[in-house]
């Protein structure tokens, strides 16, 4: 019996399995009901008493060796098949669904495109602004209500930092560090302490425009914005200007475009007027040029500012501004075809 066990031990030690099936056969051969080990235990009854201790230990060693072997080989085979599964098959066809750009990004890029074609550069400024760049340099009187806690998210008093309430602050930054001719647009995020509704949000996006040079006139402003409106909404788009007020422009105006939904005939988007308001604009107030160290005797300029959400809503007929911020795929997936 001793020889037999030793021979089996050698066999077990030398064994190796190529796959799980071979390993299972090995297990059955040794541990199965009619396997070697149960057979040895059966024969054990006929072992003379003085050899029992030794034979018992030998059989147990054999059994333990078989079990250890099975565990080790199983682990090895499992990790091997695991490796195969995680290996990349580069010949598989690509089936990942296409993502889409956010509608606000689509429209922002389009606005940037339109203005770059007529020589405007893109500039950016910080979202955390000081009072000077957001208000004072833009000719806001000391007591102006826009400085009120109602509208502005203040961060700290000294130094006076707040989240910018408009991208007009970037005008100031650009003029501070460059001299005319300046032709730039500034897209960016702005913040106002407003209740969230279908038409308003506390975070939204604007594009600011600024053109400063010698002899820049209101005619240049109108022609530039006329070109812009037609590029964005189509060649039959009409524009009109209504007098308005902004501290940083004089004169100031608001620009309407003919309603792109009904073509000016009247619908619920334009509230049956045929016109929708899209931006504020005007001639840069000489005080603003002066605050930014630009010679206001030599140079004039125009500026404009528009909300990207509002324009996107008009362009894609979105009726609730909150949709832009909820990241609902059912909404976003509708823009996969756009660039
Ligand atoms: N900053 C204004 C706003 O947030 C928009 C604006 C109006 C910008 C007139 C301008 C401008 O540059 O000339 O409502």
mmCIF file of C-alpha atoms and ligand atoms in Angstrom:
data_model
loop_
_atom_site.group_PDB
_atom_site.id
_atom_site.type_symbol
_atom_site.label_atom_id
_atom_site.label_comp_id
_atom_site.label_asym_id
_atom_site.label_seq_id
_atom_site.Cartn_x
_atom_site.Cartn_y
_atom_site.Cartn_z
ATOM 1 C CA UNK A 1 0.000 0.000 0.000
ATOM 2 C CA UNK A 2 2.854 2.326 0.809
ATOM 3 C CA UNK A 3 4.261 1.989 -2.706
ATOM 4 C CA UNK A 4 0.894 2.623 -4.209
ATOM 5 C CA UNK A 5 0.372 5.817 -2.199
ATOM 6 C CA UNK A 6 3.850 7.075 -3.023
ATOM 7 C CA UNK A 7 3.275 6.438 -6.713
ATOM 8 C CA UNK A 8 -0.043 8.326 -6.555
ATOM 9 C CA UNK A 9 1.636 11.193 -4.696
ATOM 10 C CA UNK A 10 4.202 11.511 -7.471
ATOM 11 C CA UNK A 11 1.471 11.484 -10.072
ATOM 12 C CA UNK A 12 -0.460 14.219 -8.280
ATOM 13 C CA UNK A 13 2.589 16.412 -7.880
ATOM 14 C CA UNK A 14 3.484 16.097 -11.563
ATOM 15 C CA UNK A 15 -0.066 16.778 -12.737
ATOM 16 C CA UNK A 16 -1.007 19.892 -14.594
ATOM 17 C CA UNK A 17 -4.320 20.752 -16.326
ATOM 18 C CA UNK A 18 -4.709 22.593 -19.608
ATOM 19 C CA UNK A 19 -8.355 23.354 -18.989
ATOM 20 C CA UNK A 20 -11.154 22.997 -16.462
ATOM 21 C CA UNK A 21 -12.342 19.753 -17.990
ATOM 22 C CA UNK A 22 -8.986 18.058 -17.398
ATOM 23 C CA UNK A 23 -8.998 19.355 -13.868
ATOM 24 C CA UNK A 24 -12.464 17.957 -13.250
ATOM 25 C CA UNK A 25 -11.375 14.536 -14.550
ATOM 26 C CA UNK A 26 -8.426 14.703 -12.181
ATOM 27 C CA UNK A 27 -10.756 15.483 -9.292
ATOM 28 C CA UNK A 28 -13.039 12.555 -10.159
ATOM 29 C CA UNK A 29 -10.078 10.217 -10.536
ATOM 30 C CA UNK A 30 -8.881 10.916 -6.994
ATOM 31 C CA UNK A 31 -11.814 12.205 -4.976
ATOM 32 C CA UNK A 32 -14.823 10.807 -6.862
ATOM 33 C CA UNK A 33 -16.967 8.107 -5.296
ATOM 34 C CA UNK A 34 -15.059 5.373 -7.074
ATOM 35 C CA UNK A 35 -11.818 7.342 -7.020
ATOM 36 C CA UNK A 36 -8.386 6.421 -5.701
ATOM 37 C CA UNK A 37 -8.718 8.008 -2.287
ATOM 38 C CA UNK A 38 -12.059 6.461 -1.281
ATOM 39 C CA UNK A 39 -10.607 3.142 -2.500
ATOM 40 C CA UNK A 40 -7.576 3.602 -0.243
ATOM 41 C CA UNK A 41 -9.799 4.362 2.722
ATOM 42 C CA UNK A 42 -11.766 1.176 1.939
ATOM 43 C CA UNK A 43 -8.547 -0.853 1.836
ATOM 44 C CA UNK A 44 -7.464 0.755 5.090
ATOM 45 C CA UNK A 45 -9.664 -1.715 6.974
ATOM 46 C CA UNK A 46 -7.356 -4.552 6.025
ATOM 47 C CA UNK A 47 -4.160 -2.729 7.099
ATOM 48 C CA UNK A 48 -2.506 -4.473 10.051
ATOM 49 C CA UNK A 49 -2.901 -2.436 13.282
ATOM 50 C CA UNK A 50 0.821 -1.654 13.637
ATOM 51 C CA UNK A 51 0.842 0.042 10.180
ATOM 52 C CA UNK A 52 -2.403 1.907 10.548
ATOM 53 C CA UNK A 53 -0.964 5.093 11.935
ATOM 54 C CA UNK A 54 1.580 5.454 9.167
ATOM 55 C CA UNK A 55 -0.833 4.487 6.376
ATOM 56 C CA UNK A 56 -3.523 6.791 7.756
ATOM 57 C CA UNK A 57 -1.123 9.710 7.677
ATOM 58 C CA UNK A 58 0.039 8.839 4.144
ATOM 59 C CA UNK A 59 -3.513 8.689 2.796
ATOM 60 C CA UNK A 60 -4.348 11.993 4.442
ATOM 61 C CA UNK A 61 -1.245 13.599 2.967
ATOM 62 C CA UNK A 62 -2.255 12.337 -0.450
ATOM 63 C CA UNK A 63 -5.780 13.676 -0.030
ATOM 64 C CA UNK A 64 -4.491 17.075 1.097
ATOM 65 C CA UNK A 65 -2.061 17.227 -1.817
ATOM 66 C CA UNK A 66 -4.856 16.476 -4.280
ATOM 67 C CA UNK A 67 -7.064 19.175 -2.773
ATOM 68 C CA UNK A 68 -4.284 21.769 -2.800
ATOM 69 C CA UNK A 69 -3.494 20.907 -6.376
ATOM 70 C CA UNK A 70 -7.115 21.387 -7.430
ATOM 71 C CA UNK A 71 -7.370 24.797 -5.738
ATOM 72 C CA UNK A 72 -4.084 25.996 -7.261
ATOM 73 C CA UNK A 73 -4.880 24.808 -10.776
ATOM 74 C CA UNK A 74 -8.402 26.241 -10.640
ATOM 75 C CA UNK A 75 -7.113 29.654 -9.675
ATOM 76 C CA UNK A 76 -4.568 29.551 -12.463
ATOM 77 C CA UNK A 77 -7.097 28.525 -15.101
ATOM 78 C CA UNK A 78 -9.627 31.143 -13.910
ATOM 79 C CA UNK A 79 -7.175 34.019 -14.232
ATOM 80 C CA UNK A 80 -6.147 32.755 -17.636
ATOM 81 C CA UNK A 81 -9.681 32.800 -18.981
ATOM 82 C CA UNK A 82 -10.183 36.193 -17.263
ATOM 83 C CA UNK A 83 -7.234 37.575 -19.192
ATOM 84 C CA UNK A 84 -8.681 36.416 -22.426
ATOM 85 C CA UNK A 85 -11.972 38.114 -21.698
ATOM 86 C CA UNK A 86 -10.426 41.491 -20.939
ATOM 87 C CA UNK A 87 -8.170 41.459 -23.956
ATOM 88 C CA UNK A 88 -9.340 44.031 -26.505
ATOM 89 C CA UNK A 89 -10.509 42.703 -29.795
ATOM 90 C CA UNK A 90 -9.639 45.523 -32.150
ATOM 91 C CA UNK A 91 -11.359 43.826 -35.051
ATOM 92 C CA UNK A 92 -14.807 44.196 -33.478
ATOM 93 C CA UNK A 93 -17.005 46.791 -35.240
ATOM 94 C CA UNK A 94 -17.348 50.088 -33.306
ATOM 95 C CA UNK A 95 -20.795 50.206 -31.823
ATOM 96 C CA UNK A 96 -20.492 52.912 -29.142
ATOM 97 C CA UNK A 97 -23.437 55.326 -29.399
ATOM 98 C CA UNK A 98 -22.486 58.820 -30.581
ATOM 99 C CA UNK A 99 -22.607 61.547 -27.953
ATOM 100 C CA UNK A 100 -23.863 65.009 -28.756
ATOM 101 C CA UNK A 101 -22.875 68.550 -27.996
ATOM 102 C CA UNK A 102 -24.936 70.446 -25.500
ATOM 103 C CA UNK A 103 -27.347 72.783 -27.314
ATOM 104 C CA UNK A 104 -25.854 75.790 -25.523
ATOM 105 C CA UNK A 105 -22.395 74.819 -26.793
ATOM 106 C CA UNK A 106 -23.729 74.367 -30.309
ATOM 107 C CA UNK A 107 -25.186 77.871 -30.316
ATOM 108 C CA UNK A 108 -22.181 79.428 -28.590
ATOM 109 C CA UNK A 109 -19.870 77.888 -31.205
ATOM 110 C CA UNK A 110 -22.081 79.139 -33.969
ATOM 111 C CA UNK A 111 -22.061 82.678 -32.556
ATOM 112 C CA UNK A 112 -18.267 82.535 -32.261
ATOM 113 C CA UNK A 113 -18.040 81.313 -35.869
ATOM 114 C CA UNK A 114 -20.219 84.101 -37.181
ATOM 115 C CA UNK A 115 -18.214 86.837 -35.484
ATOM 116 C CA UNK A 116 -14.821 85.317 -36.258
ATOM 117 C CA UNK A 117 -15.686 85.542 -39.952
ATOM 118 C CA UNK A 118 -15.717 89.340 -39.623
ATOM 119 C CA UNK A 119 -12.537 89.629 -37.600
ATOM 120 C CA UNK A 120 -13.676 89.320 -33.986
ATOM 121 C CA UNK A 121 -11.362 87.457 -31.609
ATOM 122 C CA UNK A 122 -12.549 85.521 -28.556
ATOM 123 C CA UNK A 123 -11.570 86.701 -25.077
ATOM 124 C CA UNK A 124 -12.380 85.426 -21.639
ATOM 125 C CA UNK A 125 -12.394 86.796 -18.133
ATOM 126 C CA UNK A 126 -12.812 85.438 -14.600
ATOM 127 C CA UNK A 127 -16.174 84.314 -13.232
ATOM 128 C CA UNK A 128 -15.236 85.717 -9.836
ATOM 129 C CA UNK A 129 -15.006 89.456 -10.390
ATOM 130 C CA UNK A 130 -14.366 92.556 -8.342
ATOM 131 C CA UNK A 131 -16.698 95.501 -8.096
ATOM 132 C CA UNK A 132 -14.504 97.611 -10.376
ATOM 133 C CA UNK A 133 -14.685 95.304 -13.389
ATOM 134 C CA UNK A 134 -18.287 94.238 -12.952
ATOM 135 C CA UNK A 135 -19.761 97.652 -12.066
ATOM 136 C CA UNK A 136 -17.619 100.721 -11.438
ATOM 137 C CA UNK A 137 -15.607 100.766 -14.665
ATOM 138 C CA UNK A 138 -18.858 100.123 -16.531
ATOM 139 C CA UNK A 139 -20.239 103.405 -15.253
ATOM 140 C CA UNK A 140 -22.742 101.947 -12.791
ATOM 141 C CA UNK A 141 -23.669 104.725 -10.360
ATOM 142 C CA UNK A 142 -22.799 104.004 -6.724
ATOM 143 C CA UNK A 143 -26.452 103.407 -5.809
ATOM 144 C CA UNK A 144 -27.441 101.418 -8.883
ATOM 145 C CA UNK A 145 -29.959 98.668 -7.997
ATOM 146 C CA UNK A 146 -27.994 96.038 -9.948
ATOM 147 C CA UNK A 147 -25.383 96.174 -7.202
ATOM 148 C CA UNK A 148 -28.058 95.199 -4.757
ATOM 149 C CA UNK A 149 -27.970 91.932 -2.856
ATOM 150 C CA UNK A 150 -31.061 90.962 -4.880
ATOM 151 C CA UNK A 151 -29.115 90.404 -8.056
ATOM 152 C CA UNK A 152 -25.521 89.816 -7.160
ATOM 153 C CA UNK A 153 -23.965 86.810 -5.456
ATOM 154 C CA UNK A 154 -21.421 88.532 -3.241
ATOM 155 C CA UNK A 155 -18.435 86.513 -2.082
ATOM 156 C CA UNK A 156 -16.602 88.867 0.244
ATOM 157 C CA UNK A 157 -16.490 92.531 1.123
ATOM 158 C CA UNK A 158 -12.781 93.224 1.386
ATOM 159 C CA UNK A 159 -11.553 92.796 -1.276
ATOM 160 C CA UNK A 160 -15.027 93.132 -2.793
ATOM 161 C CA UNK A 161 -15.502 89.958 -4.799
ATOM 162 C CA UNK A 162 -18.677 88.686 -6.406
ATOM 163 C CA UNK A 163 -19.741 86.278 -9.125
ATOM 164 C CA UNK A 164 -19.938 88.330 -12.313
ATOM 165 C CA UNK A 165 -23.468 89.304 -13.206
ATOM 166 C CA UNK A 166 -22.671 89.797 -16.897
ATOM 167 C CA UNK A 167 -19.845 89.269 -19.382
ATOM 168 C CA UNK A 168 -19.540 93.044 -19.851
ATOM 169 C CA UNK A 169 -16.797 92.791 -17.226
ATOM 170 C CA UNK A 170 -14.617 91.153 -19.870
ATOM 171 C CA UNK A 171 -14.859 94.357 -21.967
ATOM 172 C CA UNK A 172 -13.118 96.166 -19.177
ATOM 173 C CA UNK A 173 -10.399 93.549 -18.865
ATOM 174 C CA UNK A 174 -9.728 93.562 -22.611
ATOM 175 C CA UNK A 175 -9.582 97.373 -22.832
ATOM 176 C CA UNK A 176 -7.295 97.574 -19.809
ATOM 177 C CA UNK A 177 -4.662 95.479 -21.465
ATOM 178 C CA UNK A 178 -4.957 96.385 -25.149
ATOM 179 C CA UNK A 179 -5.338 99.499 -27.274
ATOM 180 C CA UNK A 180 -7.677 99.913 -30.287
ATOM 181 C CA UNK A 181 -8.436 98.564 -32.752
ATOM 182 C CA UNK A 182 -10.272 96.080 -30.529
ATOM 183 C CA UNK A 183 -12.751 93.613 -31.996
ATOM 184 C CA UNK A 184 -13.667 90.878 -29.583
ATOM 185 C CA UNK A 185 -16.455 88.686 -28.303
ATOM 186 C CA UNK A 186 -16.514 87.147 -24.835
ATOM 187 C CA UNK A 187 -18.653 84.098 -24.216
ATOM 188 C CA UNK A 188 -19.057 82.939 -20.644
ATOM 189 C CA UNK A 189 -21.083 81.991 -17.629
ATOM 190 C CA UNK A 190 -22.793 84.610 -15.501
ATOM 191 C CA UNK A 191 -24.609 84.480 -12.184
ATOM 192 C CA UNK A 192 -27.607 86.281 -10.729
ATOM 193 C CA UNK A 193 -29.569 85.744 -7.595
ATOM 194 C CA UNK A 194 -32.829 84.935 -9.329
ATOM 195 C CA UNK A 195 -35.543 82.408 -8.624
ATOM 196 C CA UNK A 196 -35.311 79.490 -11.027
ATOM 197 C CA UNK A 197 -38.220 79.244 -13.463
ATOM 198 C CA UNK A 198 -38.949 78.357 -17.086
ATOM 199 C CA UNK A 199 -37.590 81.761 -18.117
ATOM 200 C CA UNK A 200 -34.842 82.506 -15.578
ATOM 201 C CA UNK A 201 -31.963 80.746 -13.874
ATOM 202 C CA UNK A 202 -29.314 81.817 -11.400
ATOM 203 C CA UNK A 203 -26.595 80.581 -13.761
ATOM 204 C CA UNK A 204 -26.754 81.352 -17.452
ATOM 205 C CA UNK A 205 -24.552 82.194 -20.409
ATOM 206 C CA UNK A 206 -23.882 85.364 -22.331
ATOM 207 C CA UNK A 207 -21.822 86.528 -25.255
ATOM 208 C CA UNK A 208 -20.463 90.036 -25.017
ATOM 209 C CA UNK A 209 -19.234 91.934 -28.065
ATOM 210 C CA UNK A 210 -16.951 94.964 -28.252
ATOM 211 C CA UNK A 211 -15.598 96.996 -31.131
ATOM 212 C CA UNK A 212 -13.424 100.042 -30.434
ATOM 213 C CA UNK A 213 -11.540 102.006 -33.079
ATOM 214 C CA UNK A 214 -11.432 105.426 -34.718
ATOM 215 C CA UNK A 215 -14.754 106.489 -36.244
ATOM 216 C CA UNK A 216 -16.836 103.551 -35.079
ATOM 217 C CA UNK A 217 -20.464 104.617 -35.461
ATOM 218 C CA UNK A 218 -23.957 103.408 -34.672
ATOM 219 C CA UNK A 219 -24.222 102.444 -38.344
ATOM 220 C CA UNK A 220 -21.365 99.975 -37.853
ATOM 221 C CA UNK A 221 -23.221 98.552 -34.878
ATOM 222 C CA UNK A 222 -26.430 98.111 -36.851
ATOM 223 C CA UNK A 223 -24.736 96.594 -39.866
ATOM 224 C CA UNK A 224 -22.697 94.167 -37.748
ATOM 225 C CA UNK A 225 -25.738 92.980 -35.831
ATOM 226 C CA UNK A 226 -27.832 92.773 -38.991
ATOM 227 C CA UNK A 227 -25.202 90.483 -40.516
ATOM 228 C CA UNK A 228 -25.150 88.440 -37.290
ATOM 229 C CA UNK A 229 -28.929 88.025 -37.113
ATOM 230 C CA UNK A 230 -29.178 86.881 -40.718
ATOM 231 C CA UNK A 231 -26.337 84.403 -40.342
ATOM 232 C CA UNK A 232 -27.888 82.965 -37.195
ATOM 233 C CA UNK A 233 -31.599 82.939 -38.034
ATOM 234 C CA UNK A 234 -31.605 82.958 -41.850
ATOM 235 C CA UNK A 235 -31.309 85.462 -44.666
ATOM 236 C CA UNK A 236 -34.879 86.740 -44.476
ATOM 237 C CA UNK A 237 -34.459 87.844 -40.869
ATOM 238 C CA UNK A 238 -35.256 91.490 -40.185
ATOM 239 C CA UNK A 239 -33.991 93.509 -37.230
ATOM 240 C CA UNK A 240 -35.249 96.553 -35.363
ATOM 241 C CA UNK A 241 -33.826 98.678 -32.577
ATOM 242 C CA UNK A 242 -35.699 100.110 -29.631
ATOM 243 C CA UNK A 243 -34.187 102.825 -27.424
ATOM 244 C CA UNK A 244 -33.092 101.497 -24.039
ATOM 245 C CA UNK A 245 -30.780 102.229 -21.149
ATOM 246 C CA UNK A 246 -27.562 100.637 -19.929
ATOM 247 C CA UNK A 247 -25.053 102.505 -17.755
ATOM 248 C CA UNK A 248 -22.148 101.527 -19.994
ATOM 249 C CA UNK A 249 -23.577 102.583 -23.367
ATOM 250 C CA UNK A 250 -24.898 105.889 -24.693
ATOM 251 C CA UNK A 251 -27.091 105.747 -26.662
ATOM 252 C CA UNK A 252 -28.364 102.278 -25.757
ATOM 253 C CA UNK A 253 -30.756 100.035 -27.588
ATOM 254 C CA UNK A 254 -32.382 96.663 -27.517
ATOM 255 C CA UNK A 255 -32.472 94.685 -30.711
ATOM 256 C CA UNK A 256 -35.377 92.542 -31.862
ATOM 257 C CA UNK A 257 -35.331 90.064 -34.722
ATOM 258 C CA UNK A 258 -38.354 89.107 -36.786
ATOM 259 C CA UNK A 259 -39.815 85.960 -35.249
ATOM 260 C CA UNK A 260 -38.139 82.982 -36.873
ATOM 261 C CA UNK A 261 -41.019 80.686 -35.949
ATOM 262 C CA UNK A 262 -43.870 82.468 -37.716
ATOM 263 C CA UNK A 263 -41.762 84.636 -40.020
ATOM 264 C CA UNK A 264 -43.202 87.768 -38.433
ATOM 265 C CA UNK A 265 -46.869 86.889 -38.872
ATOM 266 C CA UNK A 266 -47.458 86.449 -35.137
ATOM 267 C CA UNK A 267 -47.395 83.351 -32.912
ATOM 268 C CA UNK A 268 -47.224 82.510 -29.216
ATOM 269 C CA UNK A 269 -43.407 82.596 -29.186
ATOM 270 C CA UNK A 270 -43.368 86.257 -30.251
ATOM 271 C CA UNK A 271 -46.594 86.909 -28.340
ATOM 272 C CA UNK A 272 -48.242 87.834 -31.641
ATOM 273 C CA UNK A 273 -45.979 90.833 -32.194
ATOM 274 C CA UNK A 274 -43.851 89.252 -34.942
ATOM 275 C CA UNK A 275 -40.682 90.312 -33.073
ATOM 276 C CA UNK A 276 -38.476 88.773 -30.389
ATOM 277 C CA UNK A 277 -35.894 90.590 -28.334
ATOM 278 C CA UNK A 278 -32.418 89.047 -28.498
ATOM 279 C CA UNK A 279 -29.839 91.503 -27.225
ATOM 280 C CA UNK A 280 -28.845 94.808 -25.649
ATOM 281 C CA UNK A 281 -26.348 97.113 -27.306
ATOM 282 C CA UNK A 282 -25.136 100.655 -27.707
ATOM 283 C CA UNK A 283 -22.198 102.982 -28.184
ATOM 284 C CA UNK A 284 -19.596 102.517 -25.447
ATOM 285 C CA UNK A 285 -20.003 105.345 -22.948
ATOM 286 C CA UNK A 286 -16.939 107.665 -23.017
ATOM 287 C CA UNK A 287 -16.691 107.215 -19.232
ATOM 288 C CA UNK A 288 -16.087 103.495 -19.751
ATOM 289 C CA UNK A 289 -13.301 104.161 -22.265
ATOM 290 C CA UNK A 290 -11.738 106.584 -19.819
ATOM 291 C CA UNK A 291 -11.921 104.138 -16.908
ATOM 292 C CA UNK A 292 -10.023 101.662 -19.090
ATOM 293 C CA UNK A 293 -7.368 104.202 -20.167
ATOM 294 C CA UNK A 294 -8.529 104.513 -23.744
ATOM 295 C CA UNK A 295 -8.481 107.972 -25.316
ATOM 296 C CA UNK A 296 -12.171 108.807 -25.630
ATOM 297 C CA UNK A 297 -11.470 111.827 -27.849
ATOM 298 C CA UNK A 298 -9.787 109.667 -30.427
ATOM 299 C CA UNK A 299 -11.771 106.449 -30.199
ATOM 300 C CA UNK A 300 -15.383 105.384 -30.151
ATOM 301 C CA UNK A 301 -16.866 101.941 -29.899
ATOM 302 C CA UNK A 302 -19.961 99.828 -29.795
ATOM 303 C CA UNK A 303 -20.847 96.938 -27.511
ATOM 304 C CA UNK A 304 -23.568 94.351 -27.299
ATOM 305 C CA UNK A 305 -24.548 91.508 -25.017
ATOM 306 C CA UNK A 306 -26.862 88.567 -25.502
ATOM 307 C CA UNK A 307 -28.058 85.568 -23.529
ATOM 308 C CA UNK A 308 -27.166 82.235 -25.106
ATOM 309 C CA UNK A 309 -30.091 80.424 -23.453
ATOM 310 C CA UNK A 310 -32.605 82.808 -24.928
ATOM 311 C CA UNK A 311 -31.173 82.512 -28.435
ATOM 312 C CA UNK A 312 -31.015 78.720 -28.172
ATOM 313 C CA UNK A 313 -34.641 78.631 -27.028
ATOM 314 C CA UNK A 314 -35.650 80.646 -30.076
ATOM 315 C CA UNK A 315 -33.515 78.688 -32.494
ATOM 316 C CA UNK A 316 -34.645 75.259 -31.303
ATOM 317 C CA UNK A 317 -38.057 76.189 -29.910
ATOM 318 C CA UNK A 318 -37.251 75.107 -26.383
ATOM 319 C CA UNK A 319 -39.883 76.450 -24.018
ATOM 320 C CA UNK A 320 -38.290 75.806 -20.632
ATOM 321 C CA UNK A 321 -34.823 77.089 -19.779
ATOM 322 C CA UNK A 322 -34.397 74.533 -17.004
ATOM 323 C CA UNK A 323 -34.040 71.790 -19.620
ATOM 324 C CA UNK A 324 -30.559 73.104 -20.397
ATOM 325 C CA UNK A 325 -29.356 72.302 -16.897
ATOM 326 C CA UNK A 326 -31.073 69.016 -16.109
ATOM 327 C CA UNK A 327 -28.976 66.821 -18.399
ATOM 328 C CA UNK A 328 -31.938 64.659 -19.303
ATOM 329 C CA UNK A 329 -30.729 62.440 -22.150
ATOM 330 C CA UNK A 330 -34.144 62.455 -23.781
ATOM 331 C CA UNK A 331 -33.681 66.192 -24.282
ATOM 332 C CA UNK A 332 -29.954 66.192 -25.103
ATOM 333 C CA UNK A 333 -30.186 63.341 -27.608
ATOM 334 C CA UNK A 334 -32.351 65.508 -29.832
ATOM 335 C CA UNK A 335 -29.242 67.502 -30.694
ATOM 336 C CA UNK A 336 -27.114 64.587 -31.967
ATOM 337 C CA UNK A 337 -27.596 65.682 -35.564
ATOM 338 C CA UNK A 338 -26.386 69.226 -34.918
ATOM 339 C CA UNK A 339 -22.702 69.992 -35.039
HETATM 340 N N1 LIG B 1 -24.667 93.420 -19.788
HETATM 341 C C1 LIG B 1 -26.047 93.506 -20.220
HETATM 342 C C2 LIG B 1 -26.872 92.499 -19.439
HETATM 343 O O1 LIG B 1 -26.343 91.630 -18.819
HETATM 344 C C3 LIG B 1 -26.150 93.181 -21.668
HETATM 345 C C4 LIG B 1 -25.563 94.269 -22.496
HETATM 346 C C5 LIG B 1 -26.343 95.320 -22.898
HETATM 347 C C6 LIG B 1 -24.239 94.225 -22.860
HETATM 348 C C7 LIG B 1 -25.815 96.334 -23.667
HETATM 349 C C8 LIG B 1 -23.695 95.248 -23.642
HETATM 350 C C9 LIG B 1 -24.508 96.310 -24.042
HETATM 351 O O2 LIG B 1 -22.419 95.268 -24.015
HETATM 352 O O3 LIG B 1 -23.969 97.272 -24.816
HETATM 353 O O4 LIG B 1 -28.070 92.600 -19.432
#
